[in-house]
Short mmCIF file of C-alpha atoms and ligand atoms in Angstrom, two decimals:
data_model
loop_
_atom_site.label_atom_id
_atom_site.label_comp_id
_atom_site.label_asym_id
_atom_site.label_seq_id
_atom_site.Cartn_x
_atom_site.Cartn_y
_atom_site.Cartn_z
CA MET A 1 98.81 91.17 72.24
CA PRO A 2 97.00 87.91 73.18
CA ASN A 3 93.35 88.03 74.08
CA HIS A 4 94.00 88.74 77.72
CA LEU A 5 90.41 89.58 78.60
CA ASP A 6 89.13 86.03 78.05
CA ALA A 7 92.00 84.70 80.17
CA LEU A 8 91.31 87.33 82.81
CA GLU A 9 87.62 86.43 83.02
CA ARG A 10 88.53 82.74 83.43
CA VAL A 11 90.91 83.49 86.31
CA ILE A 12 88.36 85.78 87.95
CA ASN A 13 85.52 83.26 87.65
CA ASP A 14 87.55 80.20 88.60
CA ILE A 15 89.74 81.63 91.37
CA VAL A 16 89.59 85.32 92.26
CA ARG A 17 85.84 85.61 92.94
CA PRO A 18 85.44 82.26 94.76
CA ASP A 19 88.52 82.97 96.91
CA ALA A 20 87.56 86.57 97.77
CA PRO A 21 85.45 85.88 100.91
CA SER A 22 88.15 83.74 102.56
CA VAL A 23 90.95 86.12 101.51
CA ASP A 24 88.99 88.81 103.35
CA ALA A 25 87.89 86.74 106.35
CA ASP A 26 91.31 85.21 107.03
CA GLY A 27 93.45 88.11 105.80
CA THR A 28 95.38 85.77 103.52
CA PHE A 29 97.37 86.92 100.52
CA PRO A 30 95.56 85.88 97.30
CA ARG A 31 98.47 83.73 96.10
CA ARG A 32 96.42 81.37 93.91
CA GLY A 33 94.85 84.25 92.04
CA ILE A 34 98.12 86.16 91.60
CA ASP A 35 99.91 83.07 90.27
CA ALA A 36 97.06 82.41 87.85
CA LEU A 37 97.12 86.04 86.70
CA GLY A 38 100.84 85.67 86.03
CA GLU A 39 100.26 82.54 83.94
CA ALA A 40 97.40 84.22 82.07
CA GLY A 41 99.62 87.09 80.91
CA ILE A 42 97.92 89.69 83.12
CA LEU A 43 100.93 90.56 85.30
CA GLY A 44 103.07 91.06 82.17
CA LEU A 45 100.41 93.00 80.29
CA THR A 46 101.90 96.48 80.63
CA ILE A 47 105.56 95.71 79.97
CA ALA A 48 106.97 96.50 76.50
CA GLU A 49 105.51 94.39 73.69
CA PRO A 50 108.71 92.50 72.71
CA LEU A 51 108.91 91.22 76.31
CA GLY A 52 105.38 89.83 76.26
CA GLY A 53 103.27 92.88 77.13
CA GLY A 54 102.23 95.79 74.95
CA GLY A 55 99.14 96.75 76.95
CA SER A 56 98.33 100.38 77.70
CA LEU A 57 97.13 102.25 80.78
CA ALA A 58 93.60 101.79 79.39
CA ASP A 59 94.12 98.00 79.36
CA ALA A 60 95.40 98.12 82.94
CA VAL A 61 92.35 100.15 83.99
CA ASP A 62 90.11 97.46 82.56
CA VAL A 63 91.99 94.72 84.42
CA VAL A 64 91.97 96.50 87.79
CA ARG A 65 88.29 97.44 87.48
CA ARG A 66 87.26 93.85 86.69
CA LEU A 67 89.43 92.44 89.48
CA ALA A 68 88.04 94.95 91.97
CA GLU A 69 84.49 93.87 91.19
CA ALA A 70 85.49 90.40 92.40
CA CYS A 71 88.21 90.99 95.03
CA GLY A 72 89.55 94.35 96.19
CA SER A 73 92.67 92.80 97.74
CA THR A 74 93.73 91.12 94.50
CA ALA A 75 93.01 94.31 92.57
CA MET A 76 95.22 96.34 94.93
CA VAL A 77 98.14 93.90 94.60
CA VAL A 78 97.90 94.11 90.79
CA LEU A 79 97.49 97.91 90.91
CA MET A 80 100.72 98.29 92.90
CA HIS A 81 102.47 95.86 90.53
CA TYR A 82 101.43 97.88 87.46
CA ALA A 83 102.46 101.19 89.11
CA ALA A 84 105.92 99.83 89.98
CA ALA A 85 106.26 98.06 86.60
CA ALA A 86 105.63 101.36 84.80
CA LEU A 87 108.95 102.60 86.19
CA LEU A 88 110.77 99.29 85.77
CA ASP A 89 109.77 99.15 82.11
CA GLY A 90 111.80 102.33 81.59
CA TYR A 91 114.59 101.89 84.12
CA GLY A 92 114.72 98.23 85.22
CA ASP A 93 117.33 95.88 83.78
CA GLU A 94 116.46 93.39 81.04
CA THR A 95 116.27 90.42 83.42
CA VAL A 96 113.59 91.91 85.65
CA ARG A 97 111.65 93.28 82.67
CA GLU A 98 111.68 89.85 81.02
CA ALA A 99 110.54 88.21 84.26
CA ILE A 100 107.65 90.67 84.57
CA GLY A 101 106.75 90.21 80.90
CA SER A 102 106.57 86.45 81.33
CA GLY A 103 104.36 86.81 84.42
CA GLN A 104 106.93 85.37 86.80
CA HIS A 105 107.78 88.47 88.77
CA LEU A 106 105.50 90.44 91.08
CA THR A 107 106.70 93.89 92.09
CA THR A 108 105.32 96.66 94.29
CA LEU A 109 106.00 100.11 95.75
CA ALA A 110 107.89 100.69 99.00
CA PHE A 111 107.47 104.45 99.42
CA SER A 112 105.65 105.18 102.71
CA GLU A 113 107.86 105.50 105.77
CA GLU A 114 107.42 105.60 109.52
CA GLY A 115 108.93 109.12 109.65
CA SER A 116 107.31 111.00 106.78
CA ARG A 117 104.21 108.78 106.78
CA SER A 118 101.84 109.44 103.84
CA GLN A 119 104.10 112.26 102.58
CA PHE A 120 106.14 109.88 100.44
CA TRP A 121 107.72 112.78 98.58
CA ALA A 122 110.00 113.37 101.58
CA PRO A 123 111.72 110.06 102.44
CA LEU A 124 113.90 110.00 105.54
CA SER A 125 115.50 106.63 104.84
CA THR A 126 119.08 106.59 103.66
CA ALA A 127 121.31 105.26 100.87
CA THR A 128 125.05 105.33 101.46
CA ARG A 129 127.93 104.22 99.26
CA THR A 130 130.17 101.55 100.82
CA ASP A 131 132.91 99.76 98.85
CA GLY A 132 131.28 100.55 95.54
CA ARG A 133 127.90 99.24 96.66
CA ILE A 134 124.83 100.92 98.15
CA ARG A 135 123.65 100.41 101.70
CA LEU A 136 119.97 101.05 102.40
CA ASP A 137 118.48 101.69 105.85
CA ALA A 138 114.79 102.39 106.26
CA LYS A 139 111.63 101.96 108.22
CA LYS A 140 109.01 101.40 105.53
CA SER A 141 105.56 101.64 107.08
CA TRP A 142 103.39 99.93 104.45
CA ILE A 143 104.32 97.73 101.49
CA THR A 144 101.48 95.99 99.63
CA ALA A 145 102.39 92.33 99.00
CA ALA A 146 105.26 92.62 101.50
CA GLY A 147 107.24 89.38 101.48
CA GLU A 148 105.03 88.07 98.65
CA ALA A 149 106.28 90.30 95.84
CA ASP A 150 109.62 89.46 94.26
CA SER A 151 110.89 93.03 94.36
CA TYR A 152 110.25 96.44 95.82
CA VAL A 153 110.58 99.77 93.99
CA TRP A 154 112.18 101.52 96.93
CA SER A 155 112.59 105.20 97.77
CA SER A 156 115.36 106.77 99.86
CA ARG A 157 117.16 110.05 100.26
CA PRO A 158 119.84 110.43 97.58
CA VAL A 159 123.38 109.14 98.08
CA ALA A 160 124.94 112.47 97.10
CA GLY A 161 122.76 114.00 94.39
CA GLU A 162 120.52 117.04 94.57
CA GLY A 163 116.82 116.42 95.10
CA PRO A 164 114.71 114.76 97.77
CA MET A 165 114.65 111.15 96.57
CA SER A 166 116.40 108.30 94.80
CA LEU A 167 114.79 105.06 93.67
CA TRP A 168 116.15 101.50 93.83
CA LEU A 169 115.14 98.01 92.86
CA VAL A 170 115.38 95.88 96.00
CA PRO A 171 114.85 92.09 95.92
CA SER A 172 112.32 91.16 98.59
CA ASP A 173 114.66 88.45 99.92
CA ALA A 174 117.65 90.79 100.36
CA PRO A 175 119.54 90.11 103.60
CA GLY A 176 118.83 92.85 106.13
CA LEU A 177 115.11 93.18 105.36
CA SER A 178 112.93 92.34 108.34
CA PRO A 179 110.25 89.68 107.84
CA PRO A 180 106.99 91.54 107.14
CA GLY A 181 104.55 91.61 110.03
CA ARG A 182 100.98 90.35 109.76
CA PHE A 183 98.51 92.73 108.12
CA ASP A 184 95.21 92.97 110.01
CA GLY A 185 93.43 95.84 108.27
CA LEU A 186 89.87 97.08 108.15
CA GLY A 187 89.63 96.39 104.43
CA LEU A 188 91.71 95.03 101.55
CA ARG A 189 92.59 92.45 104.14
CA GLY A 190 94.43 90.17 101.72
CA ASN A 191 96.80 92.78 100.37
CA ARG A 192 99.51 92.03 103.00
CA SER A 193 100.43 95.69 103.38
CA SER A 194 102.95 95.39 106.16
CA PRO A 195 105.85 97.38 107.59
CA VAL A 196 109.36 96.29 106.56
CA GLU A 197 112.62 97.55 108.06
CA ALA A 198 115.90 97.62 106.18
CA THR A 199 119.06 97.42 108.26
CA GLY A 200 122.21 97.52 106.18
CA VAL A 201 120.60 96.12 103.04
CA VAL A 202 123.25 96.11 100.31
CA VAL A 203 122.38 96.47 96.62
CA PRO A 204 124.67 97.02 93.61
CA GLU A 205 125.06 100.53 92.18
CA ASP A 206 123.09 99.45 89.13
CA ALA A 207 120.03 98.78 91.32
CA ALA A 208 119.47 102.54 90.92
CA LEU A 209 116.32 103.37 88.99
CA GLY A 210 117.24 106.66 87.33
CA ALA A 211 119.76 109.24 88.44
CA ASP A 212 120.65 109.80 92.09
CA GLY A 213 118.29 112.49 93.40
CA ALA A 214 115.90 112.30 90.42
CA GLY A 215 113.54 109.83 92.11
CA LEU A 216 110.76 112.24 92.94
CA ASP A 217 110.51 113.51 89.36
CA LEU A 218 110.44 109.92 88.10
CA ALA A 219 107.85 108.91 90.68
CA LEU A 220 105.62 111.87 89.77
CA GLN A 221 105.99 111.38 86.00
CA MET A 222 106.05 107.59 85.63
CA VAL A 223 104.55 105.98 88.74
CA LEU A 224 101.98 108.41 90.09
CA PRO A 225 99.79 108.68 86.95
CA TRP A 226 99.39 104.88 86.91
CA PHE A 227 98.77 104.72 90.64
CA LEU A 228 96.18 107.51 90.62
CA VAL A 229 94.22 106.38 87.57
CA LEU A 230 94.28 102.71 88.60
CA SER A 231 93.07 103.72 92.06
CA GLY A 232 90.14 105.32 90.24
CA ALA A 233 89.56 102.06 88.37
CA LEU A 234 89.63 100.11 91.62
CA GLY A 235 87.00 102.44 93.08
CA VAL A 236 84.80 101.98 90.00
CA GLY A 237 85.10 98.19 90.31
CA LEU A 238 84.00 98.27 93.95
CA MET A 239 81.11 100.62 93.15
CA ASP A 240 79.98 98.55 90.16
CA ALA A 241 79.96 95.44 92.32
CA VAL A 242 77.81 96.91 95.08
CA THR A 243 75.50 98.69 92.64
CA THR A 244 74.81 95.43 90.78
CA GLU A 245 74.51 93.46 94.01
CA THR A 246 72.09 96.04 95.40
CA GLY A 247 69.93 95.81 92.27
CA SER A 248 69.76 92.02 92.56
CA HIS A 249 68.81 92.29 96.23
CA LEU A 250 66.15 94.95 95.64
CA THR A 251 64.46 92.97 92.88
CA ALA A 252 64.71 89.56 94.57
CA THR A 253 63.59 90.58 98.08
CA ARG A 254 59.89 90.83 98.90
CA LEU A 255 57.79 92.58 101.49
CA GLU A 256 55.30 89.75 101.48
CA HIS A 257 52.63 91.46 103.60
CA LEU A 258 52.45 94.21 100.95
CA GLY A 259 52.91 91.95 97.93
CA GLU A 260 55.81 94.16 96.86
CA ARG A 261 59.53 93.87 96.19
CA LEU A 262 62.03 96.23 97.83
CA VAL A 263 62.58 97.80 94.40
CA ASP A 264 58.92 98.82 94.34
CA GLN A 265 59.71 101.40 97.04
CA PRO A 266 60.37 104.74 95.26
CA MET A 267 62.99 105.82 97.83
CA ALA A 268 64.99 102.63 97.30
CA ARG A 269 64.90 103.15 93.53
CA ALA A 270 66.08 106.74 93.90
CA ASP A 271 69.00 105.76 96.11
CA HIS A 272 69.92 102.98 93.72
CA ALA A 273 69.83 105.51 90.89
CA ARG A 274 72.17 107.76 92.91
CA MET A 275 74.61 104.85 93.20
CA ARG A 276 74.51 104.17 89.46
CA ILE A 277 74.95 107.83 88.52
CA ALA A 278 77.86 108.34 90.94
CA THR A 279 79.58 105.18 89.66
CA ASP A 280 79.15 106.20 86.04
CA GLN A 281 80.42 109.73 86.78
CA VAL A 282 83.65 108.37 88.23
CA ALA A 283 83.99 105.83 85.40
CA ALA A 284 83.68 108.72 82.93
CA LEU A 285 86.35 110.69 84.82
CA VAL A 286 88.66 107.66 84.75
CA GLY A 287 88.10 107.41 80.97
CA GLU A 288 88.76 111.13 80.58
CA ALA A 289 92.01 110.87 82.60
CA VAL A 290 93.18 107.91 80.50
CA ALA A 291 92.39 109.79 77.26
CA ALA A 292 94.13 112.96 78.47
CA ILE A 293 97.25 111.02 79.46
CA ALA A 294 97.31 109.02 76.21
CA ALA A 295 97.03 112.21 74.15
CA GLY A 296 99.54 114.10 76.31
CA ARG A 297 96.98 116.84 76.86
CA PRO A 298 98.03 119.68 79.22
CA GLU A 299 95.26 118.89 81.71
CA ALA A 300 96.39 115.25 82.07
CA PRO A 301 98.23 115.70 85.42
CA LEU A 302 95.21 117.52 86.90
CA ARG A 303 92.81 114.80 85.74
CA ALA A 304 95.02 112.13 87.31
CA LEU A 305 94.99 113.98 90.66
CA GLU A 306 91.23 114.50 90.46
CA VAL A 307 90.41 110.92 89.67
CA LYS A 308 91.74 109.27 92.84
CA ALA A 309 90.15 111.91 95.08
CA ALA A 310 86.82 111.58 93.29
CA ALA A 311 86.85 107.79 93.19
CA GLY A 312 87.98 107.43 96.79
CA GLU A 313 85.28 109.65 98.24
CA THR A 314 82.52 108.50 95.88
CA ALA A 315 83.22 104.85 96.60
CA ILE A 316 82.72 105.57 100.31
CA THR A 317 79.36 107.22 99.57
CA VAL A 318 78.17 104.51 97.18
CA THR A 319 79.13 101.59 99.42
CA GLU A 320 77.48 103.37 102.35
CA LEU A 321 74.25 103.68 100.34
CA ALA A 322 74.48 99.98 99.46
CA MET A 323 74.73 99.14 103.16
CA LYS A 324 71.57 101.13 103.86
CA LEU A 325 69.55 99.83 100.90
CA CYS A 326 70.36 96.19 101.56
CA GLY A 327 69.71 96.56 105.30
CA GLY A 328 70.43 93.67 107.63
CA SER A 329 71.38 91.42 104.71
CA ALA A 330 74.33 93.71 103.98
CA PHE A 331 75.19 94.05 107.68
CA ARG A 332 75.28 90.24 108.01
CA LYS A 333 77.82 89.69 105.23
CA GLU A 334 75.38 87.66 103.12
CA LEU A 335 75.94 89.79 100.04
CA GLY A 336 79.63 90.73 100.08
CA ILE A 337 78.57 94.37 100.39
CA GLU A 338 80.14 95.09 103.76
CA ARG A 339 83.45 93.73 102.38
CA ARG A 340 83.37 96.37 99.62
CA PHE A 341 82.21 98.97 102.20
CA ARG A 342 85.41 98.27 104.19
CA ASP A 343 87.66 97.94 101.12
CA ALA A 344 86.43 101.30 99.78
CA ARG A 345 87.80 103.10 102.83
CA ALA A 346 91.44 102.42 101.93
CA ALA A 347 91.74 104.92 99.08
CA ARG A 348 91.08 107.86 101.38
CA VAL A 349 94.20 107.15 103.46
CA MET A 350 96.45 105.82 100.71
CA ALA A 351 99.06 108.34 99.66
CA PRO A 352 98.44 110.80 98.20
CA THR A 353 95.56 110.80 100.69
CA THR A 354 92.28 112.45 99.68
CA ASP A 355 93.16 115.50 101.78
CA ALA A 356 96.58 115.80 100.14
CA LEU A 357 94.97 115.44 96.69
CA LEU A 358 92.42 118.14 97.44
CA ASP A 359 95.31 120.42 98.39
CA PHE A 360 97.21 119.47 95.20
CA VAL A 361 94.15 120.06 92.99
CA GLY A 362 93.52 123.39 94.74
CA ARG A 363 97.12 124.37 94.15
CA ALA A 364 97.08 123.25 90.51
CA ILE A 365 93.93 125.19 89.61
CA ASN A 366 95.30 128.30 91.30
CA GLY A 367 98.64 128.27 89.52
CA MET A 368 100.64 127.17 92.56
CA ALA A 369 103.39 124.52 92.73
CA LEU A 370 102.18 121.16 94.08
CA LEU A 371 104.95 120.83 96.68
C1 FAD B 1 95.60 99.07 102.08
C2 FAD B 1 96.82 99.92 102.01
C3 FAD B 1 97.87 99.57 101.17
C4 FAD B 1 99.02 100.35 101.12
N1 FAD B 1 100.04 99.99 100.29
C5 FAD B 1 101.17 100.75 100.21
C6 FAD B 1 102.25 100.38 99.35
O1 FAD B 1 102.20 99.36 98.65
N2 FAD B 1 103.35 101.16 99.31
C7 FAD B 1 103.44 102.29 100.06
O2 FAD B 1 104.46 102.98 99.96
N3 FAD B 1 102.44 102.68 100.90
C8 FAD B 1 101.31 101.92 100.98
N4 FAD B 1 100.30 102.28 101.83
C9 FAD B 1 100.48 103.44 102.71
C10 FAD B 1 99.70 104.65 102.25
O3 FAD B 1 100.11 105.05 100.98
C11 FAD B 1 99.86 105.79 103.27
O4 FAD B 1 101.22 106.15 103.39
C12 FAD B 1 99.34 105.42 104.64
O5 FAD B 1 98.05 104.86 104.55
C13 FAD B 1 99.30 106.69 105.46
O6 FAD B 1 98.93 106.36 106.78
P1 FAD B 1 99.50 107.28 107.96
O7 FAD B 1 98.86 106.85 109.21
O8 FAD B 1 101.00 107.26 107.90
O9 FAD B 1 98.94 108.70 107.48
P2 FAD B 1 99.37 110.14 107.93
O10 FAD B 1 100.48 110.65 107.06
O11 FAD B 1 99.59 110.15 109.40
O12 FAD B 1 98.09 110.97 107.52
C14 FAD B 1 96.88 110.98 108.31
C15 FAD B 1 95.95 112.00 107.73
O13 FAD B 1 96.58 113.30 107.80
C16 FAD B 1 96.15 114.09 106.70
N5 FAD B 1 97.29 114.50 105.85
C17 FAD B 1 98.53 113.96 105.78
N6 FAD B 1 99.28 114.61 104.87
C18 FAD B 1 98.50 115.58 104.34
C19 FAD B 1 98.71 116.60 103.36
N7 FAD B 1 99.86 116.76 102.72
N8 FAD B 1 97.66 117.42 103.09
C20 FAD B 1 96.48 117.30 103.73
N9 FAD B 1 96.24 116.38 104.67
C21 FAD B 1 97.23 115.52 104.96
C22 FAD B 1 95.18 113.25 105.89
O14 FAD B 1 93.86 113.45 106.30
C23 FAD B 1 95.62 111.85 106.23
O15 FAD B 1 94.64 110.89 105.96
C24 FAD B 1 99.13 101.51 101.91
C25 FAD B 1 98.05 101.87 102.75
C26 FAD B 1 96.92 101.10 102.79
C27 FAD B 1 95.80 101.50 103.72
#
């Protein structure tokens, strides 16, 4: 595997970090950064080694965490790409896998729907067989990188099989897909997470990703662990950024009439310590989830569920503390802290939402089925 971390740092320093404020302010998709990440081998990192990748979930965690420190929107686009690519690496055809491996193909997840909302495990959209091809009709409510990604990993009800869900690879320029609307969100404003409708979209039978009706099992086994753990990494990146930024502000800012810095106030130091401890706790949980998954330990699924809930809620607390500690400077956008404060609020409502995860964890630790 090439030394992707040097290349990643270059792209972050030259493009992702400088572009982050305008991506947020204007709600523009971070196209320059995504293209540069493709060229630097970062988008192909997790595909099989012979196709140019060979990176692990741990490598992806590192990438998403570093990106999130600089730009939450870019990190979310890459997170969704890695989660969808995890399935395509097993079930996508050679052409799409090669394109991902060479960094020329951005993919994403199209699971959430207008009807079943965050409960993606129960799609209402349809797949029907017509003249040996598959017709897809759907009202997808949120697709990160809608219209910017090259493909969508798409859920629907099965054509005829048992089970709640089938999965398909849908090109983002397929006739019958509505143009994505503008995304004007509270946070992650560059991630272009827009609704897309499918009306009579036709794909070949071999666009199926896995067996008809087996989509939920595949999503839970192959997509969800990546999505959950990388969401944890994104939260850690946001928390690291505001914790560092807060430290710089506290040490550089003076109360001149007292001859003191803000960091000389014991209460400020204690709150800053709380931020550091909370960030490091979640980082440790992310590491533990990665290790459990890599070793195939029995608690791995539980750790994956825990990590997104913990990271999502902790990132809200830590960014809130940063807003308080940095006062009006944070409120006035001088420090980039309020951007992370807004970005951090996405994880709570991204499926599985924090409330759904708490229910899943409660079920898992009490010997109950998740669904
Ligand atoms: C920035 C961003 C990017 C996104 N990108 C994608 C994407 O790329 N692909 C994609 O498929 N989706 C994506 N989504 C959609 C996301 O995964 C959720 O489906 C969506 O945010 C849910 O919003 P809703 O209003 O439909 O929630 P609702 O389903 O209406 O839920 C509202 C609230 O109800 C409660 N609730 C719902 N279900 C349960 C439950 N089972 N147990 C307990 N409480 C529950 C929770 O408190 C929840 O927050 C994205 C969302 C955001 C914010």
